[in-house]
CSV table of C-alpha atoms and ligand atoms in Angstrom, one decimal:
chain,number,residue,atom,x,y,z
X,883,UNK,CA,43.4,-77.9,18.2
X,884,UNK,CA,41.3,-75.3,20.0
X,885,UNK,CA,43.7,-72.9,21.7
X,886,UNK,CA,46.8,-74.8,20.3
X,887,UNK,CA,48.3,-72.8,17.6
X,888,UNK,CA,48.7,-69.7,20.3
X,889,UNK,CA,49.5,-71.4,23.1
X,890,UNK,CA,52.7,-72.9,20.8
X,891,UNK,CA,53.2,-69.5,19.8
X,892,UNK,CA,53.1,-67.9,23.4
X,893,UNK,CA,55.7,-71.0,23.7
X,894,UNK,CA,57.7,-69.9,21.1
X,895,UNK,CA,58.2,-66.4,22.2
X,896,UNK,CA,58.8,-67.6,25.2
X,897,UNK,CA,61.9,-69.1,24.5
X,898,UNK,CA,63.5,-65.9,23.3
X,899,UNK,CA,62.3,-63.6,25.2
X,900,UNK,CA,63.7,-64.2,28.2
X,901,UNK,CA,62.2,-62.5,31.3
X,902,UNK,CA,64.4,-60.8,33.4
X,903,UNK,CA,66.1,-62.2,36.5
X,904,UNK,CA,67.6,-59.5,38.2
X,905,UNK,CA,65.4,-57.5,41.2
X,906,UNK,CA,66.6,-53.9,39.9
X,907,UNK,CA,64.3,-52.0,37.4
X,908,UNK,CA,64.8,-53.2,34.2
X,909,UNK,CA,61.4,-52.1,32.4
X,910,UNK,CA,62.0,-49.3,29.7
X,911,UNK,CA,60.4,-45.9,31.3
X,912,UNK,CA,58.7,-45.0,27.8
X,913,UNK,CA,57.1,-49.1,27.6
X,914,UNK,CA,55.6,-48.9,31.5
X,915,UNK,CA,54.3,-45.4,30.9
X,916,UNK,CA,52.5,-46.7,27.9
X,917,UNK,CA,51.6,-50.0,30.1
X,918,UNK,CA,50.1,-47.9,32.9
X,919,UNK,CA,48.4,-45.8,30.3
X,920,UNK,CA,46.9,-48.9,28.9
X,921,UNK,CA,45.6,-50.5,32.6
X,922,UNK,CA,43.8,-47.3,33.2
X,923,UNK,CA,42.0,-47.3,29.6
X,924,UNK,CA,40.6,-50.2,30.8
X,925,UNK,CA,39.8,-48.8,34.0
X,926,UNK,CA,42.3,-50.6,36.3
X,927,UNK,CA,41.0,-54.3,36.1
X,928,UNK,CA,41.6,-56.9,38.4
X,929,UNK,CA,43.4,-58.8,36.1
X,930,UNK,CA,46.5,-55.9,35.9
X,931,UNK,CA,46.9,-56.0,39.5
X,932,UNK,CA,50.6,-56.9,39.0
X,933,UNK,CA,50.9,-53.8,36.8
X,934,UNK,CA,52.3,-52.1,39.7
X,935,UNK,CA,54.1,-48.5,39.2
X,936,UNK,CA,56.5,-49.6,41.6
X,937,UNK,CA,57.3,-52.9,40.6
X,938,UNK,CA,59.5,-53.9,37.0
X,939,UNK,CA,57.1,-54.1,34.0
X,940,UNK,CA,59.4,-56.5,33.2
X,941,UNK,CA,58.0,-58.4,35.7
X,942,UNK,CA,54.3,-57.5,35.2
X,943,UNK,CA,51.5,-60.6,34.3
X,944,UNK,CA,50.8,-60.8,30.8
X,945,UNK,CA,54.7,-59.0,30.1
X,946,UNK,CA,57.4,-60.3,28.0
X,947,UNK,CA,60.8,-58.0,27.9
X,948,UNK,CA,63.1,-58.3,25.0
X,949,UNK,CA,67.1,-58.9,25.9
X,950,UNK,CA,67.1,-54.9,25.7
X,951,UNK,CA,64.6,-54.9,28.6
X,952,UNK,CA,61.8,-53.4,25.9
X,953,UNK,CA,58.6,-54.9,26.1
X,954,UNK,CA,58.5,-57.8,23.1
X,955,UNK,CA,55.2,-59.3,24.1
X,956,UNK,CA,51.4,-58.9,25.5
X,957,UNK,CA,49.7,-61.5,25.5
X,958,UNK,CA,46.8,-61.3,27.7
X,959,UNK,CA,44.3,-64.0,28.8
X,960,UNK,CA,41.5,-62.6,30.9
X,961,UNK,CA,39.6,-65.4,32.5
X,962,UNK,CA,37.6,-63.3,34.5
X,963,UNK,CA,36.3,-61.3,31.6
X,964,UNK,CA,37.6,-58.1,33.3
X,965,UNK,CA,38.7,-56.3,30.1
X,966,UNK,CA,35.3,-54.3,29.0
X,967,UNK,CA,35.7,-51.9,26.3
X,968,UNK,CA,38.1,-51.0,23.3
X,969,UNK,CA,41.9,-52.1,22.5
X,970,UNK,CA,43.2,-48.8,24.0
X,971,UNK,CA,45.0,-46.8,20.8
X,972,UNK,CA,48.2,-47.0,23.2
X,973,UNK,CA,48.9,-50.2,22.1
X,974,UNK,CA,50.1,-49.2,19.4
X,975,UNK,CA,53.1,-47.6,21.4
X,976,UNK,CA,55.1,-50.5,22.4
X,977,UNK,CA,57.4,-50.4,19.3
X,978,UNK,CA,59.0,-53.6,20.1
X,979,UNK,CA,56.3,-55.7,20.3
X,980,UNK,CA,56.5,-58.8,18.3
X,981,UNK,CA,53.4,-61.0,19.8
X,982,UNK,CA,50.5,-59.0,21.0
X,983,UNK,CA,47.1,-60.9,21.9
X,984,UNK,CA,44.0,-60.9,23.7
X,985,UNK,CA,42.6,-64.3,24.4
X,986,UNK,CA,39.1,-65.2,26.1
X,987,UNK,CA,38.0,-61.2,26.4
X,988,UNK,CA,34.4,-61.7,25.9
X,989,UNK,CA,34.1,-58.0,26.8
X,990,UNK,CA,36.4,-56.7,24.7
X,991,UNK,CA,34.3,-54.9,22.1
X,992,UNK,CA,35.0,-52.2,19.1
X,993,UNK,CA,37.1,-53.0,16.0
X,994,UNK,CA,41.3,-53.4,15.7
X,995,UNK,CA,42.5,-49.6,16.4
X,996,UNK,CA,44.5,-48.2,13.0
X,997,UNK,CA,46.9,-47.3,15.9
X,998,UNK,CA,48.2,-51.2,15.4
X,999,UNK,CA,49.5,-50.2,12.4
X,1000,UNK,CA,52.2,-48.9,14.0
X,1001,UNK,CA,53.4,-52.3,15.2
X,1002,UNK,CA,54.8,-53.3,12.3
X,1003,UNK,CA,57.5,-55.8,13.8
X,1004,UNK,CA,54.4,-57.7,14.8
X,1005,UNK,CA,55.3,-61.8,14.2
X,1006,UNK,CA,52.4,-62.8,16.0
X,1007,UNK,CA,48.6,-61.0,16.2
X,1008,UNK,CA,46.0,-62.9,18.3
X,1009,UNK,CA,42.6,-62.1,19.2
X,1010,UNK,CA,40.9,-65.7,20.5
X,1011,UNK,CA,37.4,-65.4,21.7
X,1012,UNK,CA,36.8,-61.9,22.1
X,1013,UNK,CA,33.9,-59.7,21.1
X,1014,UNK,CA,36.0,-57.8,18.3
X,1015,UNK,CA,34.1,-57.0,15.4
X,1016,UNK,CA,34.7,-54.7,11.6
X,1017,UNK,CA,37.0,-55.9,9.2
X,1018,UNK,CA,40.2,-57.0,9.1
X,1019,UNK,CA,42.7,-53.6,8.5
X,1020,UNK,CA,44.7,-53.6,4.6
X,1021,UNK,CA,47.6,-52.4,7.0
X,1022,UNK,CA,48.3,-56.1,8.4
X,1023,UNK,CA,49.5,-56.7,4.6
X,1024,UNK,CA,52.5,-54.1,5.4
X,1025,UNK,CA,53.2,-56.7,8.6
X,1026,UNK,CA,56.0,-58.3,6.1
X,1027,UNK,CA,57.2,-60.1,9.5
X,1028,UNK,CA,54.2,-61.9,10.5
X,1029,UNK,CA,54.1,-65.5,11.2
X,1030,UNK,CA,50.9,-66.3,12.9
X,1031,UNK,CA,47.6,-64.0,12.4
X,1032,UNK,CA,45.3,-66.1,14.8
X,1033,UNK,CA,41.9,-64.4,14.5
X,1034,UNK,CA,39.4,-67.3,15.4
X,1035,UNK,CA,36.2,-66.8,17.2
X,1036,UNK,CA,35.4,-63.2,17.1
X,1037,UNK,CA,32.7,-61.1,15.7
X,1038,UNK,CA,35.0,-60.0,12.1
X,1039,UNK,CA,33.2,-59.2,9.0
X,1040,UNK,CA,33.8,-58.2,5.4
X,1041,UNK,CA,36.1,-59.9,2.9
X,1042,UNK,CA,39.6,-61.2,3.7
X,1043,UNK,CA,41.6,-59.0,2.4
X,1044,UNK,CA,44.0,-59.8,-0.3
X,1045,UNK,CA,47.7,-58.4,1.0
X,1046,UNK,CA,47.3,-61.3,3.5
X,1047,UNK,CA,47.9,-63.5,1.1
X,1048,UNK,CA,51.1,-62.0,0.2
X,1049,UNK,CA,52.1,-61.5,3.6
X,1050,UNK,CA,55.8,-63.8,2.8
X,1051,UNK,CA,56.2,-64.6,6.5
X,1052,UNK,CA,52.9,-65.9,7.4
X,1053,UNK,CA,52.6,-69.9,8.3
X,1054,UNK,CA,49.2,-69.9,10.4
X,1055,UNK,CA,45.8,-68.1,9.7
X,1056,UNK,CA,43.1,-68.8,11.6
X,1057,UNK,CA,40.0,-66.9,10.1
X,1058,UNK,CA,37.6,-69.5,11.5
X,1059,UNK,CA,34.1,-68.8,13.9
X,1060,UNK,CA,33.7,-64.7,12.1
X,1061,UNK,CA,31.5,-63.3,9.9
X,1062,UNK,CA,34.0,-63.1,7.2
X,1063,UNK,CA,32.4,-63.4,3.6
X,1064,UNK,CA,33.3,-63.2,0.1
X,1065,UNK,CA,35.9,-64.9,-2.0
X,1066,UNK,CA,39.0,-66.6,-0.7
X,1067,UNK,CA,41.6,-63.8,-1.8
X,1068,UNK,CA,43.2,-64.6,-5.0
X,1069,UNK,CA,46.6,-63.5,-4.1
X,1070,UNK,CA,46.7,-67.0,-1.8
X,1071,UNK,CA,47.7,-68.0,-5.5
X,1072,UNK,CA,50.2,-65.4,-6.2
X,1073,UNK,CA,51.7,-65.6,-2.5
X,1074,UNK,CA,52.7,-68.9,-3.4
X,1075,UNK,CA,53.9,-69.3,-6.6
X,1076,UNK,CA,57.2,-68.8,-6.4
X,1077,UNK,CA,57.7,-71.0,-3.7
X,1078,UNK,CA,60.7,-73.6,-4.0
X,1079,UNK,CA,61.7,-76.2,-1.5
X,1080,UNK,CA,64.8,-74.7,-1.1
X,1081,UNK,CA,63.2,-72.3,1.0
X,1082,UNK,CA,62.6,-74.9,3.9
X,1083,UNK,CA,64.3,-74.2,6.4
X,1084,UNK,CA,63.2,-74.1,10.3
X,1085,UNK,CA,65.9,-71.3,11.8
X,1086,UNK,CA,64.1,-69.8,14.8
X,1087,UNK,CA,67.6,-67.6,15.9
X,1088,UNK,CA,67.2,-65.9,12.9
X,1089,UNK,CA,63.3,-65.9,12.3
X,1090,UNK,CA,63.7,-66.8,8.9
X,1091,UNK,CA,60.4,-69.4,8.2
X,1092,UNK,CA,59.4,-71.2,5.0
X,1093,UNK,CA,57.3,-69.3,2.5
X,1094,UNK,CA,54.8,-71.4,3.2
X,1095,UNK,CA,51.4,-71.5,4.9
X,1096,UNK,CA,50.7,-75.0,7.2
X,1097,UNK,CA,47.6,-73.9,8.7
X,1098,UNK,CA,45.2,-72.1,7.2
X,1099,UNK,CA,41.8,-72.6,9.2
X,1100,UNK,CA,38.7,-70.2,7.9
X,1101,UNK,CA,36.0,-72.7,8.5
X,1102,UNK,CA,32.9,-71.1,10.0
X,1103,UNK,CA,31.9,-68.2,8.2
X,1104,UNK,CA,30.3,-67.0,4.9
X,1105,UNK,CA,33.0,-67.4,2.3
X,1106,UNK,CA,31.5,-68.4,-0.9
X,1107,UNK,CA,33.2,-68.5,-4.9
X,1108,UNK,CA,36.0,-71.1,-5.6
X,1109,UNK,CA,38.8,-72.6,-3.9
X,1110,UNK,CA,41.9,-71.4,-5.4
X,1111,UNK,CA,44.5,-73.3,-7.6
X,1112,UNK,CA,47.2,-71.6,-5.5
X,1113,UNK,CA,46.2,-73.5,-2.2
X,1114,UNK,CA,47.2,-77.2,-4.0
X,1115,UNK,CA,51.3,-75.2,-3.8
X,1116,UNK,CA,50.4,-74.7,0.3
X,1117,UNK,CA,52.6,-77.2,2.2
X,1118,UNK,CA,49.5,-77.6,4.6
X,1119,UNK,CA,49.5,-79.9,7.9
X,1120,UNK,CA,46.1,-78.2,9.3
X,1121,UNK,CA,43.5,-77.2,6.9
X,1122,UNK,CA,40.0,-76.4,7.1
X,1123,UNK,CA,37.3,-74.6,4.7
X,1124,UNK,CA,34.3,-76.0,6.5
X,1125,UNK,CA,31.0,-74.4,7.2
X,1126,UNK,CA,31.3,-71.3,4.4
X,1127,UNK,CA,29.0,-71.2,1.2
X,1128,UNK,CA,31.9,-72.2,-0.9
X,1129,UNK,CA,31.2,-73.9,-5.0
X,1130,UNK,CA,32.8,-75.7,-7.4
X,1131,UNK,CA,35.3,-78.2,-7.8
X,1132,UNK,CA,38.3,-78.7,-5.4
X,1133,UNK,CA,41.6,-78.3,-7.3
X,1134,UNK,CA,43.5,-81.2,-7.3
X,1135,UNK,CA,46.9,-81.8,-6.0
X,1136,UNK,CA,49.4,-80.7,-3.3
X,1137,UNK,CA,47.6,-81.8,0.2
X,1138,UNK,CA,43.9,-80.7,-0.7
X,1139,UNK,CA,42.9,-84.8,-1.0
X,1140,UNK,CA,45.1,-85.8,1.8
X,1141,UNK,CA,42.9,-85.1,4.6
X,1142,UNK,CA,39.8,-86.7,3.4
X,1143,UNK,CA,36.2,-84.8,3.1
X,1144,UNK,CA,36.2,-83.5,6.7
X,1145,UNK,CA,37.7,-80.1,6.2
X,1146,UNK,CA,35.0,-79.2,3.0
X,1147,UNK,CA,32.1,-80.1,5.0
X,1148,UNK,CA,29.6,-78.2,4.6
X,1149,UNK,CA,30.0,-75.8,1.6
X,1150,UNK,CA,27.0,-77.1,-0.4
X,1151,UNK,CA,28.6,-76.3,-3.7
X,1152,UNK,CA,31.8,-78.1,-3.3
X,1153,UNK,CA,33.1,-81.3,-5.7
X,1154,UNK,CA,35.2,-83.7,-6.6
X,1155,UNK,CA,37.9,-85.3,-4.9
X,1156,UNK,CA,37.6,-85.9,-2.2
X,1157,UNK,CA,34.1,-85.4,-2.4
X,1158,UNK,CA,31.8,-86.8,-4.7
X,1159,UNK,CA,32.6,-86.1,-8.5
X,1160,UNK,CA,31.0,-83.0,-9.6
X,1161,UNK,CA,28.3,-83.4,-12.5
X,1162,UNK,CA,30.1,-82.5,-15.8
X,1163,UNK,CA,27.7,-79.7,-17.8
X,1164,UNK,CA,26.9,-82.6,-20.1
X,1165,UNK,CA,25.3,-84.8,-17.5
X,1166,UNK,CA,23.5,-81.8,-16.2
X,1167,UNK,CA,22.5,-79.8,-18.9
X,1168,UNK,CA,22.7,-82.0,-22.2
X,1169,UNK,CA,19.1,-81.8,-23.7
A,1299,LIG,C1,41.1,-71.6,15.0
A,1299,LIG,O1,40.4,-70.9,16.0
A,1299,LIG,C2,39.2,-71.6,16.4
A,1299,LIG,C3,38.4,-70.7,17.3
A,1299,LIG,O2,39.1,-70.2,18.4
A,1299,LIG,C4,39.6,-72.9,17.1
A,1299,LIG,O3,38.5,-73.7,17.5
A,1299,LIG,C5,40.4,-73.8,16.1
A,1299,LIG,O4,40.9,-74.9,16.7
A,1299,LIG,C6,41.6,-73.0,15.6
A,1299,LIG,N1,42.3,-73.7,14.5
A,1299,LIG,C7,43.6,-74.1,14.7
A,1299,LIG,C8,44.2,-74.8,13.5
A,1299,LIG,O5,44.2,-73.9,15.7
A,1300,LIG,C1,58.3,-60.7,40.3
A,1300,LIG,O1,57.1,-60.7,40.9
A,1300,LIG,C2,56.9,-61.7,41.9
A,1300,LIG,C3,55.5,-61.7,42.4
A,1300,LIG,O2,54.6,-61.4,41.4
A,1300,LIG,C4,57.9,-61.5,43.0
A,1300,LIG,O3,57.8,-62.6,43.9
A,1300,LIG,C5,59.3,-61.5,42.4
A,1300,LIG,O4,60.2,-61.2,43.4
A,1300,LIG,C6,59.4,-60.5,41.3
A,1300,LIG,N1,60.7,-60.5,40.7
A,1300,LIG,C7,61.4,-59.4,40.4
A,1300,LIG,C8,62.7,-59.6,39.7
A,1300,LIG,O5,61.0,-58.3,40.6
A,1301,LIG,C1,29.1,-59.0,21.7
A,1301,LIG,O1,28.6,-58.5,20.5
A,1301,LIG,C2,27.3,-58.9,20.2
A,1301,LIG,C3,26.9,-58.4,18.9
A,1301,LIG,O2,28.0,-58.3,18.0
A,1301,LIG,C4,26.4,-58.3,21.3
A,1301,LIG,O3,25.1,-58.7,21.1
A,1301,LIG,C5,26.9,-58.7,22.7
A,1301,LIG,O4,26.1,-58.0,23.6
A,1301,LIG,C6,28.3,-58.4,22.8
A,1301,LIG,N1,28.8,-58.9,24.1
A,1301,LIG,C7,29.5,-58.2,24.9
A,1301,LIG,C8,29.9,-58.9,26.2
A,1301,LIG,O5,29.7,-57.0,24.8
A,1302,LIG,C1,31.2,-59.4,30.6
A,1302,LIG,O1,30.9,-60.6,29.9
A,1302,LIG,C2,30.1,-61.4,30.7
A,1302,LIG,C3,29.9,-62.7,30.0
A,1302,LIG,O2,30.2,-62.6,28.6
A,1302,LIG,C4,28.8,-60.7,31.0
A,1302,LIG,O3,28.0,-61.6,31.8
A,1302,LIG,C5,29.1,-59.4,31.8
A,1302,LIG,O4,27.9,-58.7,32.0
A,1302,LIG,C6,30.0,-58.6,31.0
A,1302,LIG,N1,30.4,-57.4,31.8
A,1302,LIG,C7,30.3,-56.2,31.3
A,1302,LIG,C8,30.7,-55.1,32.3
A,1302,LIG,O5,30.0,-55.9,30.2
């Protein structure tokens, strides 16, 4: 899968937001102010060389208008490891964005600015490979329109905090490769229970995406405690627990048997279907 889920998101966006064709300036004067303020946080990196003052931001690398000509997406890959230092607080000043993401920053260090919050159209947050450490902010739980939070291989810590699991939108997290520990957040139970079928329904025009979350990938950190019940209500087509400290028995039902041991492995405490059977408190402790 690797970079998959946000490259098909980058995809996705993509397809309605179109760039602009014309040659006149099209670039909103507030978003390219903000643009050039970001580029020289970062201390004018190669990488932005596009991000010319003269030029349509429109038309600038890494720059996705919306059909108002406002900038809808930043998606930023940085092969070259240019970007050294924090996400600038400007960010946060691009109110249209709906995708922002950094992908393959190595250098990109410090924790998610509480100047994100203000991006609260956000349908897509992606930091892949990036240096990016703290915990992930409550605020993302106010992000009622996200659909992908893509957070794999970073340096994140703490617990996962529970208003993602009622974030109604969301149909990918990828936790996986962080430091992330404690329980799996209850609410993945109360997020789904009042899911109906009904509610399937692909309509990109509209954004309007099933309650439902098909990949949920938080393999490779620390998580221990329980699976939750909730998870066997998840419509899932990716899923993967593996590498965390997590115990007791896997609920059964809805897709958690369907893809065979390989996403439990190993979480020492883990049982039953499709793993072994776990040893009943009879077998283990009957004196
Ligand atoms: C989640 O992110 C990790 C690390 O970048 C990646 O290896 C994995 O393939 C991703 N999972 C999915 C389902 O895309
Ligand atoms: C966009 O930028 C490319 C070079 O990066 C240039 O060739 C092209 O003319 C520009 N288009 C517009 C509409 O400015
Ligand atoms: C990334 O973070 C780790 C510790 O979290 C640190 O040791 C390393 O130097 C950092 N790398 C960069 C490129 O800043
Ligand atoms: C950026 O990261 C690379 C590889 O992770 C490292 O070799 C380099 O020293 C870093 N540059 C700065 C300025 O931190």
């Amino acid at each position: 899968m690797e970079t998959r889920t946000i490259l098909c998101l980058v995809l996705f966006f993509a397809t309605f937001l179109q760039p602009s064709l014309s040659d006149s300036e099209l670039c909103h004067p507030d978003d390219k102010k903000v643009l050039l303020e970001i580029k020289k946080s970062f201390n004018d990196p190669d990488i932005f060389v596009s991000w010319d003052p003269k030029t349509d931001c429109c038309n600038w690398t890494f720059i996705t208008c919306d059909d108002n000509n406002r900038v809808g997406e930043l998606t930023v890959v940085d092969v070259d490891c240019d970007l050294v230092g924090p996400i600038p607080p400007e960010v946060g000043d691009l109110p249209y964005l709906l995708l922002l993401a950094f992908i393959d920053c190595p250098n990109l260090t410090g924790t998610i600015p509480p100047a994100i919050a203000k991006l609260n159209n956000l349908q897509g947050l992606g930091f892949r490979n990036t240096n990016i450490s703290g915990p992930i902010p409550e605020f993302i739980g106010d992000f009622k329109d996200l659909l992908i939070l893509d957070l794999g291989d970073n340096c994140f810590s703490g617990q996962i905090p529970n208003t993602i699991g009622s974030l109604p939108n969301l149909f990918a997290l990828n936790l996986s490769f962080n430091h992330f520990s404690g329980p799996i957040p209850g609410s993945f139970e109360q997020a789904t229970s009042d899911l109906s079928w009904n509610s399937f329904k692909f309509d990109f025009s509209n954004a309007v995406f099933p309650k439902f979350l098909f990949f949920l990938d938080i393999s490779h950190n620390r998580i221990f405690g329980s699976l939750p019940q909730g998870l066997t209500d998840l419509y899932l087509s990716y899923f993967d627990v593996g590498y965390n400290k997590l115990s007791g028995e896997i609920p059964q039902g809805g897709k958690l048997q369907s893809f065979g041991p390989w996403p439990y492995r190993r979480n020492k405490g883990l049982c039953g279907d499709p793993l072994p059977p776990c040893k009943s408190i009879r077998q283990v402790g009957f004196i």
